[in-house]
Structures are given as C-alpha cells and as structure tokens.
Coordinates of C-alpha atoms in Angstrom, one line a residue:
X1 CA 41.0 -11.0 2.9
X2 CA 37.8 -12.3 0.8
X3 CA 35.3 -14.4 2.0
X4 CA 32.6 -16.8 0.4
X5 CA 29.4 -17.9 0.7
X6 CA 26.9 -19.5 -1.6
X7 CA 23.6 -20.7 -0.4
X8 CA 21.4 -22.3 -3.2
X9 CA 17.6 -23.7 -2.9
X10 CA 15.5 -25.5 -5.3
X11 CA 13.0 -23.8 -6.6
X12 CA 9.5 -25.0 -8.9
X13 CA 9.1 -23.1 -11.8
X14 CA 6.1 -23.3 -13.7
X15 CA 7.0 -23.2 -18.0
X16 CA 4.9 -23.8 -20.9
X17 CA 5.5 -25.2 -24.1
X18 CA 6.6 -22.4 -26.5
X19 CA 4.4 -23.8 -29.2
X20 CA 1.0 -22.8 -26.7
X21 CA -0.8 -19.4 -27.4
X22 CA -2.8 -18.3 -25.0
X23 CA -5.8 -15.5 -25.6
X24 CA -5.2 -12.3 -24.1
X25 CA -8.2 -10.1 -21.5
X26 CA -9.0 -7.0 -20.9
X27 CA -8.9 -6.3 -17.0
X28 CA -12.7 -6.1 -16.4
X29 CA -13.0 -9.8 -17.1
X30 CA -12.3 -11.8 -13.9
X31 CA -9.7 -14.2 -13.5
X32 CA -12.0 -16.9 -12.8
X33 CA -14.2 -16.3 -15.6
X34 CA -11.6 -16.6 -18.2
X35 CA -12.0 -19.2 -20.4
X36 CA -8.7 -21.3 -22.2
X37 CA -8.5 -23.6 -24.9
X38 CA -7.9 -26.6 -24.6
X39 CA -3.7 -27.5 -24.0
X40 CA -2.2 -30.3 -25.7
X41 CA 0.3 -30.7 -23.3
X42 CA 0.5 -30.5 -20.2
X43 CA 2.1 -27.6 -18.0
X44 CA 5.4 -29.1 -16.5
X45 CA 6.9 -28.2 -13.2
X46 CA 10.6 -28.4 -13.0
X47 CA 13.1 -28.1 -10.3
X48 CA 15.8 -27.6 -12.6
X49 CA 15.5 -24.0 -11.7
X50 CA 17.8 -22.6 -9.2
X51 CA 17.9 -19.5 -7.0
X52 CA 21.7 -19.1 -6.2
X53 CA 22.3 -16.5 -4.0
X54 CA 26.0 -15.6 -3.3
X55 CA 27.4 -13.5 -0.5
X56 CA 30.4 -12.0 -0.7
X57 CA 32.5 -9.9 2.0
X58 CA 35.3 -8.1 0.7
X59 CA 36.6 -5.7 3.5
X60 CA 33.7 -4.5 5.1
X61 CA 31.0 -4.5 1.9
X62 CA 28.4 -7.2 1.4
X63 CA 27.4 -7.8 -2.3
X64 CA 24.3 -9.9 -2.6
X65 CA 23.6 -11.4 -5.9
X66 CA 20.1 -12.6 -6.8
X67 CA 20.1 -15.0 -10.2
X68 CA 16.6 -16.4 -11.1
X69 CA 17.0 -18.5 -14.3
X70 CA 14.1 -20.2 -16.5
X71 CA 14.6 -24.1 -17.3
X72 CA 15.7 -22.6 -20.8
X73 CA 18.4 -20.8 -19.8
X74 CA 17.7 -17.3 -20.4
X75 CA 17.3 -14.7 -17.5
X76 CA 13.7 -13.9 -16.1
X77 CA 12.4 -10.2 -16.6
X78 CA 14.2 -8.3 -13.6
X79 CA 11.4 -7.9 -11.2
X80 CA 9.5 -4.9 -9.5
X81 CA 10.8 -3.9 -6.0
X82 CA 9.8 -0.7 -5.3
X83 CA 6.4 -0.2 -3.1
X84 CA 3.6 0.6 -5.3
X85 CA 1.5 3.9 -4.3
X86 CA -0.4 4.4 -1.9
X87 CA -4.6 3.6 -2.6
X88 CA -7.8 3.5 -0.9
X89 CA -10.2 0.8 -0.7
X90 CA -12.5 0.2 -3.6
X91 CA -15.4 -1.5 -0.8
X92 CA -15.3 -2.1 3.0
X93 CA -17.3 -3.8 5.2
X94 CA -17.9 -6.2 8.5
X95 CA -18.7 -9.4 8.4
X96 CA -20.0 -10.8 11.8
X97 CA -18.1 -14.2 12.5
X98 CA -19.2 -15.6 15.6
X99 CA -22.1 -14.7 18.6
X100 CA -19.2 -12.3 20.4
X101 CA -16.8 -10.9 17.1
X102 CA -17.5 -8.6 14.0
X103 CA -14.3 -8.3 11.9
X104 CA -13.8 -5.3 9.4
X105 CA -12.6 -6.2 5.9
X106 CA -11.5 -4.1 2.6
X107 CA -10.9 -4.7 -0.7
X108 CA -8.5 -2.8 -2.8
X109 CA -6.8 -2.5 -6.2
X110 CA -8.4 -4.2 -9.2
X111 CA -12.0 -5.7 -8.6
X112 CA -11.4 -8.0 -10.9
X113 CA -7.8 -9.0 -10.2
X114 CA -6.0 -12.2 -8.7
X115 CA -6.9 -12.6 -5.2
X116 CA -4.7 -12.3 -2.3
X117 CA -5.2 -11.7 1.3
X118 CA -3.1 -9.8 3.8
X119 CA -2.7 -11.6 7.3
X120 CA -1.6 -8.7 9.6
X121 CA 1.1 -9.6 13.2
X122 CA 0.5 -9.8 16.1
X123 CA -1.5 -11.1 17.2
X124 CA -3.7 -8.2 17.9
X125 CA -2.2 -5.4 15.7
X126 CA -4.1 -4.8 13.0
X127 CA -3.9 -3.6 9.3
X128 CA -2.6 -0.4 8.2
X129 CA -2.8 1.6 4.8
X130 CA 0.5 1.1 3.6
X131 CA -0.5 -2.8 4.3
X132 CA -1.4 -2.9 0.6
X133 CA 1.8 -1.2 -1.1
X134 CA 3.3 -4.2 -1.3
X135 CA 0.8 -5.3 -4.2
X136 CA 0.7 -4.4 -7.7
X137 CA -3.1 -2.8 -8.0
X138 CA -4.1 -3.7 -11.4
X139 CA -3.1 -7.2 -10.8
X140 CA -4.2 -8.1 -7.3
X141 CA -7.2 -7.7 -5.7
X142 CA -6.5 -6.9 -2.4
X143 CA -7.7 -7.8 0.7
X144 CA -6.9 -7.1 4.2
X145 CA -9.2 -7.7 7.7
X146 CA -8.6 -7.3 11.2
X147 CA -8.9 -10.3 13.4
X148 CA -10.6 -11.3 16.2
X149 CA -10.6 -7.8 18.7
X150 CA -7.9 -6.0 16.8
X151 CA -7.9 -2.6 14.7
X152 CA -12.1 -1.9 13.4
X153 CA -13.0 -5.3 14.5
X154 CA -15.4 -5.7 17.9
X155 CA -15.2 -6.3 20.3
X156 CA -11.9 -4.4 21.2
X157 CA -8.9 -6.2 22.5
X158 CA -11.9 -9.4 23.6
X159 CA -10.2 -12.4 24.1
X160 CA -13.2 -14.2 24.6
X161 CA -13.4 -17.0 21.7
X162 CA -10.6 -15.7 20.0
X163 CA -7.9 -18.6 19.5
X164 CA -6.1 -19.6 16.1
X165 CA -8.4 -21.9 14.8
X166 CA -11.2 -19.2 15.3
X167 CA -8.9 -16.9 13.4
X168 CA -8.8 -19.7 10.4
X169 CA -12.6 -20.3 10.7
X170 CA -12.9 -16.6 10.0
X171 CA -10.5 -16.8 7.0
X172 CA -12.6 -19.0 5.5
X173 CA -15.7 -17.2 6.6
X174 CA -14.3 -14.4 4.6
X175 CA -13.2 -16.0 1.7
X176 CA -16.8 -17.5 0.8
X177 CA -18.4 -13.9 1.6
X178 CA -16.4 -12.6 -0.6
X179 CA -16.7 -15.4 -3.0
X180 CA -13.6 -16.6 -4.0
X181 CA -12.4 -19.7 -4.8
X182 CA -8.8 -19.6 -3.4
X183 CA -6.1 -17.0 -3.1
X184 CA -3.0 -16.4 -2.3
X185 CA -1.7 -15.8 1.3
X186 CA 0.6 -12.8 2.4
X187 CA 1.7 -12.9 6.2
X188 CA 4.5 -11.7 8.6
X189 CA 5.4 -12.3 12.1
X190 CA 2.3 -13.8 13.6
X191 CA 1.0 -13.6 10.1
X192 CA 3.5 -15.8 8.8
X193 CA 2.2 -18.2 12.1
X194 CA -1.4 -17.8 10.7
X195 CA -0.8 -18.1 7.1
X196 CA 1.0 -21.5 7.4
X197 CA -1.5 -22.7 10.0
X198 CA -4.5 -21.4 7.6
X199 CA -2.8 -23.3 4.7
X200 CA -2.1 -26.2 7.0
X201 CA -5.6 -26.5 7.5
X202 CA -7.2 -25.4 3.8
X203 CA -4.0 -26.6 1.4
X204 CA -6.5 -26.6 -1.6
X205 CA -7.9 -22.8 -0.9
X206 CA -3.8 -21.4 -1.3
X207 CA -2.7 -20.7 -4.9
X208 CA 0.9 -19.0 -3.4
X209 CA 2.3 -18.0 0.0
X210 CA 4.7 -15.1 1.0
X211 CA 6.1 -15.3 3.9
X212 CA 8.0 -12.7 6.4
X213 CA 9.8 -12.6 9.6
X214 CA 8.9 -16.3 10.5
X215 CA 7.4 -17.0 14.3
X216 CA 6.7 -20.9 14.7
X217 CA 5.3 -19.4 18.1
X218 CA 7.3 -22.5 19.8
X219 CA 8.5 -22.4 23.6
X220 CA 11.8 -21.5 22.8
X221 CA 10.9 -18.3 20.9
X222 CA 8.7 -17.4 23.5
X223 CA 11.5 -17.6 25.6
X224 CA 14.2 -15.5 23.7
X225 CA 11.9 -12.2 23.6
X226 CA 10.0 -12.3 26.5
X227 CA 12.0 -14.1 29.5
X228 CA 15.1 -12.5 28.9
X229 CA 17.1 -13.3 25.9
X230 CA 16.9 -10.7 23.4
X231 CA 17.4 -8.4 26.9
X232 CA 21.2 -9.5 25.8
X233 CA 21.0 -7.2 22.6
X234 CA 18.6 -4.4 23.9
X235 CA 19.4 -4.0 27.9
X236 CA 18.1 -0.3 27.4
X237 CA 14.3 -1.2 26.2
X238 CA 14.3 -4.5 28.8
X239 CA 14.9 -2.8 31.8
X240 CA 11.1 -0.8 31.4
X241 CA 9.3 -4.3 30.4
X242 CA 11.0 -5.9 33.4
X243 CA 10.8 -3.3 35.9
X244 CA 6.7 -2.9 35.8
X245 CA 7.2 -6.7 37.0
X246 CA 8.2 -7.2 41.4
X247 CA 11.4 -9.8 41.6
X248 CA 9.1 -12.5 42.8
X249 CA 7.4 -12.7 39.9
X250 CA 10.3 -12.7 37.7
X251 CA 10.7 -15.9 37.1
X252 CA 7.7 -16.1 34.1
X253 CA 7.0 -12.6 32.5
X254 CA 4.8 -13.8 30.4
X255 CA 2.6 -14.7 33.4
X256 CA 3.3 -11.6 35.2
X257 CA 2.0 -9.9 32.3
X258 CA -1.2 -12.0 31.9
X259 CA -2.0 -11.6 35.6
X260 CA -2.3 -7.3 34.7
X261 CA -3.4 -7.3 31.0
X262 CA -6.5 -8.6 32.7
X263 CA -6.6 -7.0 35.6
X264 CA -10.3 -5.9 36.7
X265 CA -8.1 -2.1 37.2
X266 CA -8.0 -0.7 33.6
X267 CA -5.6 1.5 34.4
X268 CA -3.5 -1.2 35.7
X269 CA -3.8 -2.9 31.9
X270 CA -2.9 -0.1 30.0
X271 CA 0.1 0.3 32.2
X272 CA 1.3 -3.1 30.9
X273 CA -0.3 -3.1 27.8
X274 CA 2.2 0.1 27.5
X275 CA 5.4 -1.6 28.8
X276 CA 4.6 -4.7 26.6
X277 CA 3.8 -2.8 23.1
X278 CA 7.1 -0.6 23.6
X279 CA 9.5 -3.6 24.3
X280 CA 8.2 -4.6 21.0
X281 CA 8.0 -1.5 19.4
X282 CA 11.4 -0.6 20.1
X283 CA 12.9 -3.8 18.9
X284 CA 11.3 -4.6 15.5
X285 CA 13.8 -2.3 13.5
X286 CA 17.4 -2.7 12.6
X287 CA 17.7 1.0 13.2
X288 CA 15.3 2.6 16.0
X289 CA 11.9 3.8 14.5
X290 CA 10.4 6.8 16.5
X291 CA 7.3 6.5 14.8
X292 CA 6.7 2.9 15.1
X293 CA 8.1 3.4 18.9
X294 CA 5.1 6.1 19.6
X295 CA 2.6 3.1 19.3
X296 CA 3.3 2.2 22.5
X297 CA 1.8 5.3 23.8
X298 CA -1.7 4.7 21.8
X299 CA -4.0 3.0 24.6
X300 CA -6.2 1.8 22.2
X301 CA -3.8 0.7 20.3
X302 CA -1.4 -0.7 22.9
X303 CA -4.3 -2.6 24.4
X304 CA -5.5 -4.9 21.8
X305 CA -2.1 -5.5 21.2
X306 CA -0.8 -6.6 24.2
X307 CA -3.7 -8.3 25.6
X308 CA -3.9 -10.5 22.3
X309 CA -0.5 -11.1 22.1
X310 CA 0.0 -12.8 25.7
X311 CA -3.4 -14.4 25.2
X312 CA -2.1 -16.9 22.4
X313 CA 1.7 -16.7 24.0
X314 CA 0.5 -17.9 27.6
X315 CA -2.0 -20.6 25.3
X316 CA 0.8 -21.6 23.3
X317 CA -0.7 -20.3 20.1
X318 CA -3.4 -23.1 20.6
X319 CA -1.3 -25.6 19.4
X320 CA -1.9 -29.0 20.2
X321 CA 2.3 -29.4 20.3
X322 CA 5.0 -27.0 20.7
X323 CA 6.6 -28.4 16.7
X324 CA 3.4 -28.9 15.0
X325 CA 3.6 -25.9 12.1
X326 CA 6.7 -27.9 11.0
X327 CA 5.2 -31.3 11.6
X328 CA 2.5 -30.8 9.3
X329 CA 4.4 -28.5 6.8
X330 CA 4.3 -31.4 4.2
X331 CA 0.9 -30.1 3.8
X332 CA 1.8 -27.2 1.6
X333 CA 5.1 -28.2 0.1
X334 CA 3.5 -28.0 -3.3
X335 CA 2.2 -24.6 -3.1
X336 CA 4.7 -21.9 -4.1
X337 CA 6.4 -20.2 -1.5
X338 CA 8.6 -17.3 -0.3
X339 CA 10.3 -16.7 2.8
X340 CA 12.1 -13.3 3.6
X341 CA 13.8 -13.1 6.8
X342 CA 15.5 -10.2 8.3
X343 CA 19.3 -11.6 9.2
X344 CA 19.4 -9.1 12.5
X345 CA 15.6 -9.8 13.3
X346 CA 15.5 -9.9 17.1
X347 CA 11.2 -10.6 17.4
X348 CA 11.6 -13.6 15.6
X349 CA 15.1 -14.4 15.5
X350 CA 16.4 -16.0 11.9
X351 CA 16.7 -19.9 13.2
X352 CA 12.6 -20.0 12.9
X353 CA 13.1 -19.2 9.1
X354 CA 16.1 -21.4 9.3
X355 CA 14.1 -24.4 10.4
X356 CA 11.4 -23.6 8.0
X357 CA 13.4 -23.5 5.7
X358 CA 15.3 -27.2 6.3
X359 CA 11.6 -28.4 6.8
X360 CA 10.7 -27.0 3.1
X361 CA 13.4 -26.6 0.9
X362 CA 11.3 -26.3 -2.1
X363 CA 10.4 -22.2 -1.2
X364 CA 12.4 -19.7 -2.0
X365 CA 14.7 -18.6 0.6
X366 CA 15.6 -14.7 0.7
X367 CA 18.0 -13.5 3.7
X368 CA 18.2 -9.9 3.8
X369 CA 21.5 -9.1 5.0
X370 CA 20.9 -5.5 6.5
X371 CA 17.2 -5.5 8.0
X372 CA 15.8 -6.7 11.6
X373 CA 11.5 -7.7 12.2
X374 CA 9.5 -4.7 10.3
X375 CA 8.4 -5.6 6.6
X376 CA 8.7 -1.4 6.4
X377 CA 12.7 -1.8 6.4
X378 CA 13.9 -1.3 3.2
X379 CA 15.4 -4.4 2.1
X380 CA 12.7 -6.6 3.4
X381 CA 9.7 -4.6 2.0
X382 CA 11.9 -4.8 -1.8
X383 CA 12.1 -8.8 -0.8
X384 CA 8.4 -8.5 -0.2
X385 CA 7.4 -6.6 -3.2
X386 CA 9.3 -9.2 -5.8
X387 CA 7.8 -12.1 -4.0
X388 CA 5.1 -11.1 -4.8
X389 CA 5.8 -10.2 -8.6
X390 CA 7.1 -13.7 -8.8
X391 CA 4.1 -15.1 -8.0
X392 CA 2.0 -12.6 -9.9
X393 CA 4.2 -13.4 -13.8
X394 CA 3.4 -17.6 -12.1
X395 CA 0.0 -16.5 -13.2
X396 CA -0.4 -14.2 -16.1

C-alpha cells in the first residue's frame, strides 16, 4: 500500500536580470567594501519559486525529495551538505558587557568573509569547536560567543542581570565591537528563541536567518519536558530527574529545581544541576549519544547549564507574554529564513516549528524525517549545512 504526502511552502528568491554583469573580487577585499556599478534595473523578488517537498512511504522506506527551482525554470546548483572541516579561530577575545558579565568571542574562517554569528542553546551551554563546521570558511566569517555565565564567559553560571534582553543588548554590543554592519543569524534550541527575539528587536541588523530545533519557550513547552510529558517517551531518563525531587514538591519541577540550583549548599546544586543536564542530555538524540550523555557528569559544565536554563524557564524567558515571538514575527517576514526541525525531537517537540511555520510561511520549511533535538544528527546538520549555502549563493 503507497502513501502520499506533499507539503509545499513559498519561498523568495532573489534573481537578476541576465543582461547585468557584475565585477568579480578577490577574497582579501571585504564584502562591505566592494564597490558595484550602477544597476539599471532593479533586483526583483519573486515568490513564484517553490520548495516542494514530497514524502513518500512505500512499505516501510521514506524517500524525501528536495526540488528548489529558479523563476526561470532550470534547476539550482545541488547544494553542499556535508560538514566542512574542522578550524581554529583566526582572533579571540572578551568583550566586557555589563558591571557583572565578560563574554568570550572568536572569529573564524575568512577575515574578510560574509558575516554570520552563531547563537549557541541553552540557555547556558555554550559554544563548541565543531559549532563552526556548519560554515563554509572562505565565505563566512565566523563568529561565535558565549552568553551571559556560560562556557569562557564570567562570571560562571551568574544569573545575576542575565535575562533575554541583556543577551540581545550584548549581541549588539558585539556586533559594533566587531564592527559590522549586519549579519546573518544561526541559532538552535534556545538559539532559535534568541535569534528570532534578537531579530525581533534589530530587524534591519539581520541579512538571513537559520533556524533549528524551534523552542517559542511558551508554557506549554515548558510543560511537555519538564513536568512530565516527554516522561511518556523516556520513562527510563525521567525517573532520575524526578526522583532527586520529594512527592510534595511534585507538583512544579521546575520549582523544585530552582529552589536547589540555588541552594546556599553547592553540593546540593551540582546534585541537580546533574539530574537536570542528564534528563536533557539523554533526550536530545534520536538514537542515545554516550558522549553527549557524559556532559551531565561535567560540574562545571552541568552547572551553568542547569542553573541558566531554569533561570529563564521559571522567568518565562522574560517575555512580556507567553505568544509574543509569534506575535511579533511580522517583524522579520522579509528576511530570508530557514527552519529545520527534527520530526522525532522530544526537547522541543515539532508543533513549535509547526506554529512558526503557519505564522511565517514565507521561510523555508525542512522536516527531517529521521532525527530528534541535536544539530549533530546527521540529517539535521546536512539541513543545516545547505541552509546555509542557500543563503551564502543569495549573496555572491
């Protein structure tokens, strides 16, 4: 028995008129020193363009096919999805943002490249290495940062003036010491929270936005991983989270948790810091992750984690209401978009990206079919690699 689905999304495409010819750079002269002549004509934007993605099941296969099409007719170069290598930072530094919080920032790939900055989950977990794979090095330049009392940044695991809208302060804060006009925005999980509130906020400073794993950090999300839902599909890693907490204080984990992560006992922190980071830890893959599981046993790491985390979950993300990323997502309709969301994604289940996605149907939409939460699965880190290609052949 065969089965059918089609799914198909509007998306801008930026052409030019064949009769424009535009000068060609070497890579040591910066993007935003280039200079043009003049254009006759103006570039259009089109939403003839379609992304048709159709799912079929025959027996028990999935075949997913992609079909990106120019207004003309003729099929896009196939795009790069394959992690680029691995590279070291060309400068690092901190950059002290407030009386209380230094943050440590890095810049990698090509000095004189097309900006984009990496916003890491979270909250409170930091940037990683393999954080700038996903980038094509002689094209981007790359940066990433730690926020407010997560990975190099100090203090460690402080939760003193550290709410969203500091975190967007310090984007910006960044952005002009670095001095760069605008960039484009990369961000998963409570990165995908921060990008769309950053661009919320600064629409003009994003040229693009990639988007994983999508938490709209609303009650009822709060509520599927932390008081019990998601329990329904890992009863093995619940039982651990739930059992640090007595019965009587059942009734709000979330709470229960805050009430420890800041106990005056450190001990007693890093015992829930530990139960909290694992739950997590042990969820965020399709298929069970050892090495991403072991985090939970870093203190330092477990800390920051878990102490940020249920900071901005028991604040509500600082949000002044529970819908206002998708109240105020008319903001950034214009900017080009991708969303990649794990179908089997248990942290931040799919109807998040599903709502985003009703609330914006101009971005590009990509469901991978055989992934969970981590941009490291497979599928989802190939999504994330051509999103970002995408946007990169946008602006060559």
């Amino acid at each position: 028995m065969r089965l059918g689905f089609k799914f198909v999304s509007n998306s801008n495409t930026f052409s030019t008129h064949s009769s424009l010819s535009l000068p060609t750079f070497p890579s040591s002269v910066p993007y935003f020193s280039r200079s043009f002549p003049p254009v006759s004509k103006k570039p259009t934007f089109s939403g003839k363009n379609k992304l048709s993605l159709r799912v079929r099941r025959v027996g028990y296969k999935t075949e997913t096919q992609l079909s990106d099409k120019m207004e003309s007719g003729r099929e896009i170069q196939e795009l790069n999805r394959n992690l680029y290598a691995a590279i070291e930072p060309y400068s690092t530094g901190f950059l002290k943002v407030s009386d209380v919080h230094t943050i440590y920032w890095e810049q990698s790939g090509n000095p004189n490249g097309y900006p984009v900055v990496f916003l890491h989950g979270g909250p409170g977990g930091g940037t990683s290495p393999s954080n700038r794979r996903f980038f094509d090095p002689e094209f981007y330049r790359i940066i990433l940062f730690d926020q407010r009392g997560a990975g190099k940044s100090t203090p460690h695991a402080c939760l003193e003036e550290n709410t969203t809208w500091d975190l967007i302060d310090d984007i910006e804060k960044l952005r002009e010491h670095l001095q760069i006009p605008e960039w484009q925005v990369f961000g998963g999980s409570w990165g995908s929270t921060l990008a769309i509130a950053y661009s919320e906020s600064h629409p003009d400073k994003v040229t693009g936005l990639v988007l994983r794993g999508i938490f709209l950090l609303r009650k009822k999300e709060i509520d599927w991983f932390y008081e019990g839902g998601a329990a329904a599909i890992y009863p093995d890693a619940w039982e651990p989270f739930r059992d640090l907490i007595p019965e009587n204080e059942r009734d709000s984990f979330i709470t229960a948790y805050h009430k420890r992560l800041n106990s005056d006992d450190l001990e007693i922190q890093y015992a829930a810091a530990r139960a909290w980071t694992k739950w997590e830890m042990m969820t965020a893959h399709l298929l069970p992750n050892e090495e991403n599981i072991k985090r939970g046993d870093d203190d330092q790491f477990s800390l920051a984690f878990a102490r940020i985390e249920n900071h901005y979950f028991v604040n509500k993300g600082f949000f002044p209401s529970d819908s206002f990323l998708l109240d105020n997502v008319d903001k950034i309709r214009h900017i080009n978009t991708t969303i990649v969301q794990g179908r089997y994604d248990v942290c931040c289940p799919m109807m998040s990206a599903w709502d985003l996605h009703k609330a914006f149907p101009e971005a590009d939409f990509k469901v991978v079919p055989d992934a969970g939460h981590s941009a490291n699965e497979p599928g989802i880190a190939a999504e994330l690699v051509a999103a970002n290609e995408k946007l990169k052949n946008l602006k060559i």
